Amino acid sequence: MNQRTETREIPAQSRPAAFGTVDREARTVQVTWSTGAAVPRVSWLDGPFMEELDMAGARMGRLTSGKAPFLANHDAYDVAGQPGVIESAKVTGKQGIAQVRFTPEGIDPEADKLFEKIAAGIVRNISVGYRIHRAEKIETAGTKVPTVIARDWEPLEISAVTIPADAGAATRSVQEKNPCVVFTRGHTSTRSTMEGTEAQSEAEKLARAETERVHGIRSAVKMARLGDDIATRLISSGTPLDGKGGARETILEILATRSPEINSNIGTGHELRSYERGTDERDKWRQGATASLLSRAGVLPVLSAVVASMKDGRSVAPGVEMEFAGFDPKDHGGEFRSLSLFDMARESFERRGGKTRGMSRMDIVGRELQFARMGGENTISDFGVVLENVMYKTLLGGYAQVSDTWRRFCATDSVQDFRPSNRYRTGTFGPLDIVAEGGEFKHKSIPDGLKFSLTTETKGNIISVSRQAIINDDMGAITEMAGRFGRAAGLSIEKDVFALLAQNGGLGPTITLKLNGSDVTAPLFDDTAWGNVGTGAAISMASIELDRVKMASQKDINNNEVLALTPKVLLVPEGLRGEALTINTARFDPTASSAFERPNYVLGLFSDVISTPRLTGTRRYMFTDPGLVPVIVVAFLNGAQTPFMDQKLGFDIDGMEWKVRLDVKVQAQDPKGAVTNAGV
């Protein structure tokens, strides 16, 4: 059988995965960094193929050394870009599992920010960087796309990424020499192998030359103070360092034609706008395009209100606060405002070196939407990032718009998965024992307490945007969908809380707690079981005082010690708002005649009076601080209190789909922290 042997370089690769369990105290994150599943790749020489990782063939020496880096992104080349270290790693079956330990809190502000974003579910993706030493190519008869299985490969690092691994990361040269391999192809065989030959002089020479080229391009770009994406394009396109059309010549041309407002882009003839001045043109292009679309969509007033709420110190979900940190609602996108959605898609395509001549508008938009999932480019186009930014900000703006009165009297909690998660509250110790002179200190037993079980569940839907909507520049309709979904997510929690209270005629859901060794089943508000129902009376200074006394008289779960709780929140139907506010703020008894004025002895009793049309009739509720005794708990998966948005290429529609989901569940916990009164 005739054969031919070719020596080729296999660059460092990366593929996406996701974060798992977060331990705040230990500052660690559990990740499943690979399952070896097949992913599409593209080689300029061989065309498209499917790449699989043989997990049994992974060289785990680096990851198990306790010294392998956890990077902020694949392009981090100094310690500033390393927020943590891979503390341990292993391969179990077909899964690669690792534990990442972050820098101790307070040492590195950027590491602290990244850890909080991961814990809150804002940054959700990781990408593992690896090198292939030996691979097997399988060409099956009847299939057009071969499969390359990495039999001997080496994971190098794990990186956090906003969107799984970018194109530069998939082809970048790492600090070590890239291995060259021999690719042996049989003319009549359907199987071929690539064997590592780093020892061969030809391979050594090729690897050394490539390392020098990459290092030279990055150094030249850095000295010229140009953006990293320019270096990435020059490297990935195979541009030589010197000579006609080389990287150094291209850099000089850029510097020669640059003005304060306009910069020439590499090989596209396209103008970089004023947003792109500085060292990070790509991010600034995205920033300007995002600001322009938000302005055109008419959602800036809503987003301005969110920012104003944050500045006023009003409560917003942690994820909303992080997403809008540094957001400027006065930024209208400048010169980007003249660009339509199609113009931005074309510009994004051309910025990556694409040639649009001869392409239809549908093809250009389709190419940008498909770029997120094509071949070995484990990334998303700049246009895709801009669309996602606009959709997500609009989604959170709608989410923050919804009246979230539940935050003022409910507690929040975090669960790590969808299984029941137990919470415990011990009974009280009672007073300390007297110790006589020279006497012995006695052990104090911990009395049995209260056990609760929290769970969570998933709520969600899908938003679709077609290529036609983008070409028609229908920005308002696109963002309106996102805003509506955001409001729907916020509304889901608000409605669930009041639906919970409405059960059993306003007495709340039926719960079962263990009291003095026996299970007791009763509604959340039940005077016989929990002692938290006041004598029915119209709202007044006197009836509020009686309810306060009832709350203050509550004992612990063992009925040993008085809890002496004080009310913080009064929750009333909308029709009782005026009377409730008057009772809480009047200096004198509102019901007394002027001739017999007496001080209001419940003045300022409540730090918050909440009225809502979701309550009807005359029933009211009095809550203590939910941080002390959580009566109603809203449990979020991994503490993420904002909706997630996942993006993918549409299958049923010709466009993009965004899946919106919120992992949350409302449930009753401790009845001792509230009192209800049916009124009259």
CSV table of N, CA and C in Angstrom, one decimal, residues 4-5 57 70 94 128 170 195 222 241 245 251 290 325 332 364 390 405 407 452 477 568 622 625 638:
chain,number,residue,atom,x,y,z
A,4,ARG,N,2.0,8.3,2.1
A,4,ARG,CA,2.8,9.5,2.1
A,4,ARG,C,2.8,10.1,3.5
A,5,THR,N,3.8,10.6,4.0
A,5,THR,CA,3.9,11.1,5.3
A,5,THR,C,4.1,12.7,5.3
A,57,GLY,N,-6.6,8.5,27.6
A,57,GLY,CA,-5.3,8.9,27.1
A,57,GLY,C,-4.8,10.3,27.5
A,70,PHE,N,-5.4,28.3,36.7
A,70,PHE,CA,-6.7,28.7,36.4
A,70,PHE,C,-6.7,30.1,35.9
A,94,LYS,N,-15.6,8.8,31.7
A,94,LYS,CA,-15.5,9.7,30.6
A,94,LYS,C,-15.5,11.2,31.0
A,128,VAL,N,-11.3,24.4,28.5
A,128,VAL,CA,-10.0,23.7,28.8
A,128,VAL,C,-9.1,23.8,27.7
A,170,ALA,N,-8.4,29.1,20.4
A,170,ALA,CA,-8.3,27.8,19.8
A,170,ALA,C,-7.1,27.6,18.9
A,195,GLU,N,1.6,10.2,14.6
A,195,GLU,CA,2.5,9.8,15.7
A,195,GLU,C,3.4,11.0,16.1
A,222,LYS,N,2.3,44.7,20.5
A,222,LYS,CA,2.3,45.3,21.8
A,222,LYS,C,3.1,46.6,21.8
A,241,LEU,N,6.3,37.0,9.8
A,241,LEU,CA,6.7,38.2,10.6
A,241,LEU,C,7.3,39.3,9.8
A,245,GLY,N,4.1,42.1,2.8
A,245,GLY,CA,2.8,41.6,3.3
A,245,GLY,C,2.9,41.0,4.7
A,251,ILE,N,1.7,46.3,10.4
A,251,ILE,CA,1.6,47.2,11.6
A,251,ILE,C,2.0,48.6,11.2
A,290,THR,N,-23.4,48.0,21.2
A,290,THR,CA,-24.5,47.7,22.2
A,290,THR,C,-25.2,49.0,22.6
A,325,ALA,N,-23.1,47.5,36.7
A,325,ALA,CA,-22.0,48.2,37.3
A,325,ALA,C,-21.2,48.9,36.2
A,332,HIS,N,-25.3,56.9,24.0
A,332,HIS,CA,-26.2,56.6,22.9
A,332,HIS,C,-25.6,55.9,21.7
A,364,ILE,N,-25.0,36.9,4.6
A,364,ILE,CA,-24.1,37.6,5.5
A,364,ILE,C,-24.6,37.5,7.0
A,390,VAL,N,-27.3,43.1,24.4
A,390,VAL,CA,-28.6,43.9,24.3
A,390,VAL,C,-29.8,43.2,24.9
A,405,THR,N,-42.0,43.3,46.0
A,405,THR,CA,-42.3,43.5,47.4
A,405,THR,C,-41.8,42.3,48.2
A,407,ARG,N,-39.1,40.8,48.4
A,407,ARG,CA,-37.7,41.0,49.0
A,407,ARG,C,-37.8,41.7,50.3
A,452,PHE,N,-35.6,22.0,58.5
A,452,PHE,CA,-36.3,22.5,57.3
A,452,PHE,C,-35.6,21.8,56.1
A,477,ALA,N,-39.0,45.3,18.2
A,477,ALA,CA,-39.7,44.1,18.5
A,477,ALA,C,-38.8,43.1,19.1
A,568,LYS,N,-41.0,44.0,62.1
A,568,LYS,CA,-40.3,45.0,61.2
A,568,LYS,C,-41.2,45.4,60.0
A,622,MET,N,-47.9,40.5,59.9
A,622,MET,CA,-46.8,41.2,60.6
A,622,MET,C,-45.6,40.2,60.6
A,625,ASP,N,-37.8,40.6,61.3
A,625,ASP,CA,-36.7,40.6,60.3
A,625,ASP,C,-36.5,39.2,59.7
A,638,ASN,N,-27.6,27.8,43.4
A,638,ASN,CA,-26.3,28.4,43.5
A,638,ASN,C,-26.3,30.0,43.7
